[in-house]
GROMACS .gro file of C-alpha atoms in nm:
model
  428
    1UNK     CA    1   5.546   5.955  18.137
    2UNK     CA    2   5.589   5.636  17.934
    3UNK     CA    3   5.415   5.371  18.108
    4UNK     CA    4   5.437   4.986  17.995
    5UNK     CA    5   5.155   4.737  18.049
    6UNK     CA    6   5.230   4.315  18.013
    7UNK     CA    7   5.065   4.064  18.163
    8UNK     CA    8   5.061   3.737  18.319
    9UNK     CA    9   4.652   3.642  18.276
   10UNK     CA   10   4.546   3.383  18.058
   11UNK     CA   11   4.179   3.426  18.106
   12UNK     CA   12   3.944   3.380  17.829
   13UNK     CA   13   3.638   3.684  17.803
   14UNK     CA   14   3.353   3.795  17.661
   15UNK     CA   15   3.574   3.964  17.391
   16UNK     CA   16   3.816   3.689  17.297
   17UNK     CA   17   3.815   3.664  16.892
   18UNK     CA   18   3.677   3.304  16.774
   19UNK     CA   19   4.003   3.297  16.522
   20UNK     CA   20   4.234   3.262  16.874
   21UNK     CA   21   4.366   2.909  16.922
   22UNK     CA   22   4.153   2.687  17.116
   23UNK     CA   23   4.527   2.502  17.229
   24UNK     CA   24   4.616   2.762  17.421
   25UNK     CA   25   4.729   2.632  17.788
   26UNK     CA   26   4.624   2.778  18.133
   27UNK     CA   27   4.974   2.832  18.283
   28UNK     CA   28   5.139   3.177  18.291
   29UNK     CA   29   5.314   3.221  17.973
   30UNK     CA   30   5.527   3.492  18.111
   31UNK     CA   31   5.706   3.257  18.342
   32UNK     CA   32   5.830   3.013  18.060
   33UNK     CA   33   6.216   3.034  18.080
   34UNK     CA   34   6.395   3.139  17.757
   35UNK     CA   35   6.768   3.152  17.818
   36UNK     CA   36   6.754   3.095  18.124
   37UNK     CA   37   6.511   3.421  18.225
   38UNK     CA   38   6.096   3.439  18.228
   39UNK     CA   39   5.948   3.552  17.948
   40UNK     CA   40   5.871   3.881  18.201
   41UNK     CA   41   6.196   3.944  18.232
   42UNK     CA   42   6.273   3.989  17.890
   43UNK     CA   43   5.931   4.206  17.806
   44UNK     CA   44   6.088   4.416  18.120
   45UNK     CA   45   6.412   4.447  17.914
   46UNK     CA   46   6.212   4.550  17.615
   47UNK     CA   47   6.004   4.830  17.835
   48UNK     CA   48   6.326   5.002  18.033
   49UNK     CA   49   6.513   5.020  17.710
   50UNK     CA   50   6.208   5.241  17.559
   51UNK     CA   51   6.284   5.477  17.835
   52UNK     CA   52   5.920   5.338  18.053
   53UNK     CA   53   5.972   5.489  18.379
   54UNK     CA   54   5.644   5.272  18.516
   55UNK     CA   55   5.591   4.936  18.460
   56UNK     CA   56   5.268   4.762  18.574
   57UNK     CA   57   5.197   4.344  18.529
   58UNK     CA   58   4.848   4.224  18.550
   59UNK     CA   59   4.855   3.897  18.800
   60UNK     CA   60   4.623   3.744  18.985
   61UNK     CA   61   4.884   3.789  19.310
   62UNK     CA   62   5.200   3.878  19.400
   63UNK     CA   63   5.492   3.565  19.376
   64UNK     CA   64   5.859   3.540  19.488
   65UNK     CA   65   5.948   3.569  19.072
   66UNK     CA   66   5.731   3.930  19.058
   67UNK     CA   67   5.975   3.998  19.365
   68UNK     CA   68   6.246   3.965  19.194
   69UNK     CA   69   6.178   4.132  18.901
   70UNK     CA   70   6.092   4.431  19.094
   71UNK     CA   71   6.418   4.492  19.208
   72UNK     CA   72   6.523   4.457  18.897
   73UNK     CA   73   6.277   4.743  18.750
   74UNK     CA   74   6.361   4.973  19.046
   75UNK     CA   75   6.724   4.914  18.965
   76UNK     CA   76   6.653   5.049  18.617
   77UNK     CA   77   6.487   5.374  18.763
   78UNK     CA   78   6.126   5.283  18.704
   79UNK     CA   79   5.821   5.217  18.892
   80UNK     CA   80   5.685   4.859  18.963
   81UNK     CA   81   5.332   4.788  18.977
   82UNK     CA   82   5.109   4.456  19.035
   83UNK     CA   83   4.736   4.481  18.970
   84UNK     CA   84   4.479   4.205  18.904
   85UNK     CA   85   4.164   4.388  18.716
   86UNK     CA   86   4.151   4.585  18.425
   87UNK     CA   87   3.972   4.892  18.621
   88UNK     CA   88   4.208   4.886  18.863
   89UNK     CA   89   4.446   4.974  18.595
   90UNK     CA   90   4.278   5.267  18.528
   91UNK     CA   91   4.440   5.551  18.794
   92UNK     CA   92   4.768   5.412  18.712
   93UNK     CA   93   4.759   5.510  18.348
   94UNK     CA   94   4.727   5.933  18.345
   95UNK     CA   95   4.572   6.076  18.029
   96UNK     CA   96   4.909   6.226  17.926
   97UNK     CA   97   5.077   5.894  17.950
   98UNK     CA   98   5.199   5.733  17.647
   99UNK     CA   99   5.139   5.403  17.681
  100UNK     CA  100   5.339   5.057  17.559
  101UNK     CA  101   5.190   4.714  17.608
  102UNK     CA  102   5.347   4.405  17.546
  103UNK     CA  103   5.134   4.101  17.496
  104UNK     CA  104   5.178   3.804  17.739
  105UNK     CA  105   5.427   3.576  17.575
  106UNK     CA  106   5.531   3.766  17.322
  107UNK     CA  107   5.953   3.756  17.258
  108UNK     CA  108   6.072   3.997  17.016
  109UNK     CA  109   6.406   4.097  16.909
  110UNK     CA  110   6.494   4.434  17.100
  111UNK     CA  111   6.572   4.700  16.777
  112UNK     CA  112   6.279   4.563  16.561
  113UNK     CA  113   6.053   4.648  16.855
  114UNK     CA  114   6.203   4.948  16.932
  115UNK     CA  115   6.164   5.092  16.554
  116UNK     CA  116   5.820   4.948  16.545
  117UNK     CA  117   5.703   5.095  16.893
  118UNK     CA  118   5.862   5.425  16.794
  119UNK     CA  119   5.749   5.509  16.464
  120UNK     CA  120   5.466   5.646  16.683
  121UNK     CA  121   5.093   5.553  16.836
  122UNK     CA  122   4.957   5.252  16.661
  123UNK     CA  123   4.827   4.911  16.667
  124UNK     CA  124   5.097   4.631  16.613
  125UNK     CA  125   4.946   4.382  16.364
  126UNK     CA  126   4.999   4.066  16.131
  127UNK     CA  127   4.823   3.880  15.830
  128UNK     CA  128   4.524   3.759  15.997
  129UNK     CA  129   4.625   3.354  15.815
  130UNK     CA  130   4.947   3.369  15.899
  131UNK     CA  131   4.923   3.482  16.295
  132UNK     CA  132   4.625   3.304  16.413
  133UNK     CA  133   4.793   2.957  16.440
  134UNK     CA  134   5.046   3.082  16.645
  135UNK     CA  135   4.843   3.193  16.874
  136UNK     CA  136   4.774   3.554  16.785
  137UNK     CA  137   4.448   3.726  16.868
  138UNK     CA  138   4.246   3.828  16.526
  139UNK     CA  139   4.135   4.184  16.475
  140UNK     CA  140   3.958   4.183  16.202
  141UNK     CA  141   3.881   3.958  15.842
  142UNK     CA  142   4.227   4.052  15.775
  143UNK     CA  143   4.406   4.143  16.050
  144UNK     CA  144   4.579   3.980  16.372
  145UNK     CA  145   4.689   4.112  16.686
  146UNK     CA  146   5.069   4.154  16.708
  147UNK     CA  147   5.124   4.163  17.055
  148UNK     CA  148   5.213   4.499  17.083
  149UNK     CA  149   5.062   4.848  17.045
  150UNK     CA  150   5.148   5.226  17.116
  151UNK     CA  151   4.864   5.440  17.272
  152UNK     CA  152   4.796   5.763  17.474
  153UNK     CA  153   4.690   5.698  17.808
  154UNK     CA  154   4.316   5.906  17.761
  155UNK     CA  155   4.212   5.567  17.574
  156UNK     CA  156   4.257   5.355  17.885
  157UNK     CA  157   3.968   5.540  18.028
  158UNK     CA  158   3.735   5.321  17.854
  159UNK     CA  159   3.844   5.052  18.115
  160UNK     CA  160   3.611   5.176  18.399
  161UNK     CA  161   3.336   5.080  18.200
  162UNK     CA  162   3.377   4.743  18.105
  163UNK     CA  163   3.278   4.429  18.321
  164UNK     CA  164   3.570   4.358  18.572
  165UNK     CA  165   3.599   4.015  18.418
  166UNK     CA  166   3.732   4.074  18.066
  167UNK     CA  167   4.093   4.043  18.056
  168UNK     CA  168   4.277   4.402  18.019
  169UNK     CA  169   4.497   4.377  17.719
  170UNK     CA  170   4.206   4.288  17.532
  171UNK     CA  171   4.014   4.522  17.665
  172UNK     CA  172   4.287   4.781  17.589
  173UNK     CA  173   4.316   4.618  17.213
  174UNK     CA  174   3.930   4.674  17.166
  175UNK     CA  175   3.969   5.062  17.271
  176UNK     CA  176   4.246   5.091  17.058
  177UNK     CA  177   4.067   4.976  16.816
  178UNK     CA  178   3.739   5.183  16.837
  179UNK     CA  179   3.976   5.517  16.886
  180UNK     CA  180   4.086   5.411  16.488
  181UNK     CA  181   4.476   5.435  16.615
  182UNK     CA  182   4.646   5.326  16.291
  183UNK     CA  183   4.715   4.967  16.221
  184UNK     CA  184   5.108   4.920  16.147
  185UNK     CA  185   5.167   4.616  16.015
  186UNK     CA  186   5.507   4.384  16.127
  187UNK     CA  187   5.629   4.155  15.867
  188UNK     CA  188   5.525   3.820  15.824
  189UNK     CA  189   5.891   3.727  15.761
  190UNK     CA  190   5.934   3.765  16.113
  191UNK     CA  191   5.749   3.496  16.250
  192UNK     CA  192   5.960   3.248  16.072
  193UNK     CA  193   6.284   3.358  16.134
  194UNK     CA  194   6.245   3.445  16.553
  195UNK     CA  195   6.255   3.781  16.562
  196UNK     CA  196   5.863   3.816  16.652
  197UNK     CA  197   5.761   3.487  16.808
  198UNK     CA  198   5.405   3.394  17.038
  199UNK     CA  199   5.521   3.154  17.291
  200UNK     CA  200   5.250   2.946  17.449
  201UNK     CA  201   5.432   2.633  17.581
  202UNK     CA  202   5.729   2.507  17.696
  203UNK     CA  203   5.785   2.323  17.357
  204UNK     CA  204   5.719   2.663  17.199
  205UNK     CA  205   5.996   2.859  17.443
  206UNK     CA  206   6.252   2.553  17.366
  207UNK     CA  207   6.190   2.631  16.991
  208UNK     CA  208   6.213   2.969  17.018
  209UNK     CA  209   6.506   3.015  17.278
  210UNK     CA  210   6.702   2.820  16.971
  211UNK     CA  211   6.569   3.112  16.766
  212UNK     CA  212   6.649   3.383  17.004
  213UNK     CA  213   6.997   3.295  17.077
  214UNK     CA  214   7.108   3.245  16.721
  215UNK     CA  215   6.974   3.608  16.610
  216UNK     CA  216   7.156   3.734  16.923
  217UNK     CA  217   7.539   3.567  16.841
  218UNK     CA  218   7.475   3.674  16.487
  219UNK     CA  219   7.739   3.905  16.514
  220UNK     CA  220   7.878   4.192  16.240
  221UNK     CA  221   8.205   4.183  16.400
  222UNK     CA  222   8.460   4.225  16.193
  223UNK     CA  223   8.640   3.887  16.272
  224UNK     CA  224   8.323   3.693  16.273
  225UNK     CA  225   8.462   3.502  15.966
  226UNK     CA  226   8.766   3.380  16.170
  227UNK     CA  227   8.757   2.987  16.346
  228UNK     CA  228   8.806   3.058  16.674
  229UNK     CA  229   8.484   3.325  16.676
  230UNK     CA  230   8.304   3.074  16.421
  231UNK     CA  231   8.359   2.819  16.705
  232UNK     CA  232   8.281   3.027  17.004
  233UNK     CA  233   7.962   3.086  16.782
  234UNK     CA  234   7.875   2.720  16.743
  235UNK     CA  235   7.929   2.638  17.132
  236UNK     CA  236   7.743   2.938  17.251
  237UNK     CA  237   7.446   2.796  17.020
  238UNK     CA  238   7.477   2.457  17.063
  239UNK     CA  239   7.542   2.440  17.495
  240UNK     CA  240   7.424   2.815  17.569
  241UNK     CA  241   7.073   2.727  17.688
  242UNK     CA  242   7.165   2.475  17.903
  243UNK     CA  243   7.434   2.749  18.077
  244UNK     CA  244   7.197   2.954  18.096
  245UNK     CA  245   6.958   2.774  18.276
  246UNK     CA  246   7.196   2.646  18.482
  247UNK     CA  247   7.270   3.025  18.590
  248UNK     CA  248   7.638   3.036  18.440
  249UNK     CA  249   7.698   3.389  18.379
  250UNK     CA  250   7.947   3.567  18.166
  251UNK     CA  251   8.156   3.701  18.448
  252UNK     CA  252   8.230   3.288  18.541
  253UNK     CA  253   8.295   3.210  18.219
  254UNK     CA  254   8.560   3.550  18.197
  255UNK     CA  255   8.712   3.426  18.499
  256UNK     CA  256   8.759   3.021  18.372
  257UNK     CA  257   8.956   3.190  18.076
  258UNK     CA  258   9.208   3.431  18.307
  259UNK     CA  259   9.267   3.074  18.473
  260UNK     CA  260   9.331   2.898  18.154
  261UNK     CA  261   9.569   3.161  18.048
  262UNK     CA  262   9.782   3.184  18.387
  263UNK     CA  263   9.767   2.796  18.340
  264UNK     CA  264   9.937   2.788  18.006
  265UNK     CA  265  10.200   3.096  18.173
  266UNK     CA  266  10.253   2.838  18.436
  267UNK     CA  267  10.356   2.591  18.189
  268UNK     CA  268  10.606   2.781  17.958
  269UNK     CA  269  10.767   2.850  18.263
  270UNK     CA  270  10.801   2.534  18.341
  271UNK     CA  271  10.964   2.539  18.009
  272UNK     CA  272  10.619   2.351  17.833
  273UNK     CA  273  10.631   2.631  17.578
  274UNK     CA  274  10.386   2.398  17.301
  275UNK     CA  275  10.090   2.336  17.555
  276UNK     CA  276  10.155   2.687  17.709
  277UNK     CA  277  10.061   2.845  17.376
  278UNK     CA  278   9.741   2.634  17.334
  279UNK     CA  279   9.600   2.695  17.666
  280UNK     CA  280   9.653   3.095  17.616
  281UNK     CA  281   9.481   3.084  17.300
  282UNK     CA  282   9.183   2.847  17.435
  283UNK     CA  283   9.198   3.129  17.690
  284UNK     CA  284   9.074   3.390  17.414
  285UNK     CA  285   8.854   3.136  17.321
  286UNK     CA  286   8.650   3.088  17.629
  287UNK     CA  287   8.691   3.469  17.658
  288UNK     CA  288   8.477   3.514  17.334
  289UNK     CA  289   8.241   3.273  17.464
  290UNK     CA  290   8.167   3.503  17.754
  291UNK     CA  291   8.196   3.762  17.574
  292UNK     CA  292   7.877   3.628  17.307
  293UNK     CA  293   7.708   3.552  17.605
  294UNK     CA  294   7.749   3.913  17.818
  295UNK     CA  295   7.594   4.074  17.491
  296UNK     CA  296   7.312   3.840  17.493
  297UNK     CA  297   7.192   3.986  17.826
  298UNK     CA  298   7.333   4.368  17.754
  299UNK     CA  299   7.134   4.330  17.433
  300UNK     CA  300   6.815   4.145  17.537
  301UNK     CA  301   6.793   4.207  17.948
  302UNK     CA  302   6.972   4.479  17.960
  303UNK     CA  303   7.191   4.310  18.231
  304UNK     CA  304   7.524   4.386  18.305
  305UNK     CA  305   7.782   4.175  18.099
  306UNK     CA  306   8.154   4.206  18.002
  307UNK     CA  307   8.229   4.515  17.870
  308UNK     CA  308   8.381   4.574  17.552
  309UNK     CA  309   8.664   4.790  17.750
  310UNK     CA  310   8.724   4.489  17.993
  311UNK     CA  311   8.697   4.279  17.670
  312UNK     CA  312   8.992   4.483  17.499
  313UNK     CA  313   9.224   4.482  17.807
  314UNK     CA  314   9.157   4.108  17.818
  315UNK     CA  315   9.274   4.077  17.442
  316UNK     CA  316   9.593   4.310  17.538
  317UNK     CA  317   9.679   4.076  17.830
  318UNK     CA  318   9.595   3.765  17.591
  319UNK     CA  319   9.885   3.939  17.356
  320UNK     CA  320  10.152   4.016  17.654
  321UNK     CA  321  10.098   3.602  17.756
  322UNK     CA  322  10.189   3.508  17.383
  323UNK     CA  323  10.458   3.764  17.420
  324UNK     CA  324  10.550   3.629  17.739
  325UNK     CA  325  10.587   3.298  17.585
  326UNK     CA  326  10.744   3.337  17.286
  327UNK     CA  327  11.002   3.500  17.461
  328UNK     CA  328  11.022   3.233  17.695
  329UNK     CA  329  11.085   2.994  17.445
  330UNK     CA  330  11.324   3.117  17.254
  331UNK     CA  331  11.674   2.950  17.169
  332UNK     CA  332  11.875   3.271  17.162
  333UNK     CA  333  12.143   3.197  17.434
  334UNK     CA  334  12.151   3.429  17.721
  335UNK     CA  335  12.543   3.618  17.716
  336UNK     CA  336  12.691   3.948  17.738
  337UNK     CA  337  12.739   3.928  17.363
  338UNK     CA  338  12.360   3.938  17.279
  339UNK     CA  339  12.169   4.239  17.396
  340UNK     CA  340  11.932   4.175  17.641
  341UNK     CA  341  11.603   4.190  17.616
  342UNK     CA  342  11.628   4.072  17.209
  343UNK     CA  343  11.467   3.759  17.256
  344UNK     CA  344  11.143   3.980  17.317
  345UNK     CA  345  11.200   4.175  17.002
  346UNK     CA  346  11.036   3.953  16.745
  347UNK     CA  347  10.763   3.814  16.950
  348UNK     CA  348  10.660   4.196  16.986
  349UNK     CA  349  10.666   4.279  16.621
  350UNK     CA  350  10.491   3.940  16.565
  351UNK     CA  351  10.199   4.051  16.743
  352UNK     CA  352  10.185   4.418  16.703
  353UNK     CA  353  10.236   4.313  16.332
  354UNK     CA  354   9.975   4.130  16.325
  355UNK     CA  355   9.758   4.417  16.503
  356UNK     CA  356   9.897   4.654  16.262
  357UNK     CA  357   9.797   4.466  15.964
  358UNK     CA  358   9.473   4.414  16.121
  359UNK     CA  359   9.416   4.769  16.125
  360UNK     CA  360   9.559   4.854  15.775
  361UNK     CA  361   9.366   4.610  15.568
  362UNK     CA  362   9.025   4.591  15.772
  363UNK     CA  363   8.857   4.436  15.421
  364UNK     CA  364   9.116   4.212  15.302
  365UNK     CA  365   8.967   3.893  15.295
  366UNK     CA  366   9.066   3.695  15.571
  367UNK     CA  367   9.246   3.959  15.769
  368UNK     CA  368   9.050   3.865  16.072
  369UNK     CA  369   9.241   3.557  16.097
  370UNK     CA  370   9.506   3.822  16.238
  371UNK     CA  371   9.317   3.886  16.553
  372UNK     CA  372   9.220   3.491  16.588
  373UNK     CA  373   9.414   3.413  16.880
  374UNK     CA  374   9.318   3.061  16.912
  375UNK     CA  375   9.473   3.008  16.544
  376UNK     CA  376   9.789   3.194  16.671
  377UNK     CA  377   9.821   2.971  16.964
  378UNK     CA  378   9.798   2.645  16.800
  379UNK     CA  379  10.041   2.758  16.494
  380UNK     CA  380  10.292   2.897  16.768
  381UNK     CA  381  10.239   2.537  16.918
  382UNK     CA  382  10.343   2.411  16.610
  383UNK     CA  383  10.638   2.633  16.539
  384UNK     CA  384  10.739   2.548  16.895
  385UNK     CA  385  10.796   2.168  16.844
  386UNK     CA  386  10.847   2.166  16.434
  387UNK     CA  387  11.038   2.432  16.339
  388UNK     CA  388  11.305   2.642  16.429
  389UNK     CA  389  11.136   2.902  16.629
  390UNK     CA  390  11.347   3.199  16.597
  391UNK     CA  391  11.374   3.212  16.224
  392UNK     CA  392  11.051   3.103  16.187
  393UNK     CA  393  10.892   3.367  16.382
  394UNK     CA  394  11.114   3.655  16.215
  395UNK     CA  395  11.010   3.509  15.868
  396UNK     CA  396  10.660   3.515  15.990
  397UNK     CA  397  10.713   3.880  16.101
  398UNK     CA  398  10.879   3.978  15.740
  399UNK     CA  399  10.607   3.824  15.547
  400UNK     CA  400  10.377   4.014  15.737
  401UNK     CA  401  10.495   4.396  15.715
  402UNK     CA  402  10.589   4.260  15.314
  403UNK     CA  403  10.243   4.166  15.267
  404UNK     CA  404  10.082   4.407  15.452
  405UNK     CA  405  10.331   4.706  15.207
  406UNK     CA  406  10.234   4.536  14.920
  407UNK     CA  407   9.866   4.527  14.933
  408UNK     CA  408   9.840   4.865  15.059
  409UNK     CA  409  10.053   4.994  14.727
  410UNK     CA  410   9.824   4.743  14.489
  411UNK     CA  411   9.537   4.910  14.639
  412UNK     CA  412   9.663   5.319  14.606
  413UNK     CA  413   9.476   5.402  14.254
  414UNK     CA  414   9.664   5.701  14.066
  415UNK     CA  415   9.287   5.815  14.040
  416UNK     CA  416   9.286   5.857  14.379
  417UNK     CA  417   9.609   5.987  14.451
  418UNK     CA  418   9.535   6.391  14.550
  419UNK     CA  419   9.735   6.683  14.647
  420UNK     CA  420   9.630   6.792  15.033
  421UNK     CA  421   9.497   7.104  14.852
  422UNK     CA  422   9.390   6.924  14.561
  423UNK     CA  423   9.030   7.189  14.572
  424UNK     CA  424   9.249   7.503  14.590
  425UNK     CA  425   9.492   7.394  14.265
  426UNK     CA  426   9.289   7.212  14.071
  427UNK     CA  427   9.064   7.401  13.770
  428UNK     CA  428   8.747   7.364  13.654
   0.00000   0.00000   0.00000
């Protein structure tokens, strides 16, 4: 069974390296907030996504927050356990077990732990000069205590014979030690950048929530380069702390932006076409705030967020309410002569053309602009009250699929040109 050990004792021992900071406060680390959730919480996101299926926090007593996060580790399938002294540790922690612990107030971004923790049984560590002042606790001359180390459970034996007073994960770093488990080293790059950060104060956590929020909207998505996702970045960043601790969750954010977007329906019924168009694409907008925030806590609490599949149907309905509009809005008079139904026509190959596109060129430089719906809003805005909004949106349509043929034929190379059984005619 993998079992995880944290902690929320700051007590000094017989043990304690001299090289540990002399600064350190007496409050519980592991209940400084960081986005909005104890420091706990997020070593308890760390644990249940290693697969521990037992989970045991050294405190001096049980509390309302250690409540809480109980359910939360039952919820994940694992077992919850509260003990105050290091021997009492001991029958908790089989000889068979492999054993995780996570130091108390240590944040760490989820997949450098993971490949750390799972490159197998060792001792977490960091250049002695560069970890001390941060609060890490020295190993050796050269070496500092990473916060985190891989063991089999036979080593926390050792516990039942050491004074009940020394504080366990120091006591477990010492037998780690003595068994010569390997030393793995984490890079010192880390410690500047957030991804491995010692929090000791509520200065510290403010620093480092800053830290830990901008690694977790630093997004590879494919339209990342686009302004609307740029600014859904920069808001999430900027006024995402303060939503979090004010317990806004994604799901409230998701359901301000299906309100915004029935709004702006509301209004190009009312025949408000321009505004209609902004409010659907500030819809999206919020939407991808939620959306940067839901993989926050998927990523780092393993909390339910919005779904990518709820995300895409949201993006679909987003489309159909542009549709909608544009439709709406346009001048082509309503008689037997016209066909009806053709003022939907272009609107749909406007959008699908723009998904199309989207799809065909993935790495033409800004391409992601086609999925921006917050830029298609405001230009439809535009169109709406400048131009004339029928032949401007069928031009827009022509120069798409012309672009979109014309790129595609720059980019087929004769040299790659093949027959479908190019291996069984060609010769040697």
């Amino acid at each position: 069974m993998r079992v995880a050990v944290l902690s929320l004792i700051e007590t000094s021992h017989p043990a304690q390296a001299a090289g540990a900071s002399a600064t350190t406060p007496s409050g519980l680390r592991g209940y400084l907030p960081i986005g909005g959730r104890s420091l706990l919480r997020h070593q308890i996101g760390l644990a249940l996504s290693l697969g521990a299926k037992r989970l045991v926090v050294m405190a001096e007593g049980i509390s309302g927050e250690l409540v809480a996060l109980q359910h939360v580790v039952e919820a994940g399938g694992a077992q919850f356990h509260v003990v105050a002294t290091a021997r009492a540790l001991v029958p908790l922690l089989a000889p068979e077990d492999d054993v995780i612990v996570v130091g108390d107030g240590l944040i760490a971004m989820p997949d450098v732990f993971r490949d750390l923790i799972e490159a197998g049984p060792g001792v977490l560590t960091l250049p002695a000069e560069s970890a001390l002042p941060l609060g890490f606790e020295r190993i050796d001359i050269n070496h500092a205590f990473a916060g985190a180390m891989r063991f089999p459970g036979r080593i926390a034996a050792g516990l039942a014979d050491l004074p009940p007073e020394w504080n366990a994960q120091s006591a477990l770093l010492r037998l780690a030690v003595q068994a010569r488990l390997p030393l793995r080293g984490v890079s010192a790059a880390m410690l500047g950048d957030g991804r491995w950060t010692m929090v000791r104060s509520e200065p510290e956590a403010h620093a480092a929530e800053r830290q830990w929020l901008r690694l977790h909207t630093a997004t590879g998505d494919a339209a990342e380069g686009s302004p609307g996702v740029l600014l859904a970045m920069a808001f999430v960043r900027r006024f995402g702390p303060a939503m979090l601790h004010a317990g806004t969750r994604p799901a409230l954010i998701g359901l301000a932006a299906g309100i915004l977007g029935l709004l702006g329906l509301g209004l190009g019924w009312l025949g408000n076409a321009a505004t209609g168009f902004l409010l659907v694409g500030l819809s999206w907008l919020v939407e991808r705030v939620a959306s940067l925030m839901g993989q926050v806590e998927r990523d780092s609490l393993l909390a339910s967020g919005l779904e990518r599949k709820a995300v895409a149907l949201f993006h679909l309905i987003v489309d159909a309410g542009l549709v909608t509009l544009a439709a709406w809005r346009s001048e082509l008079p309503y008689t037997s002569a016209i066909p009806f139904g053709l003022n939907w026509f272009t609107p749909i190959l406007l959008v699908g053309g723009a998904r199309l596109v989207r799809l065909a060129l993935p790495r033409f430089p800004r391409s992601a602009w086609l999925e921006d719906r917050l830029v298609f809003g405001l230009l439809l805005a535009i169109v709406s009250v400048a131009l004339p909004f029928d032949a401007t949106i069928g031009l827009a349509v022509l120069a798409l699929l012309g672009t979109c043929l014309l790129l595609l034929q720059l980019g087929r190379s004769p040299a790659t040109e093949r027959s479908p059984n190019s291996q069984l005619t060609s010769r040697p």
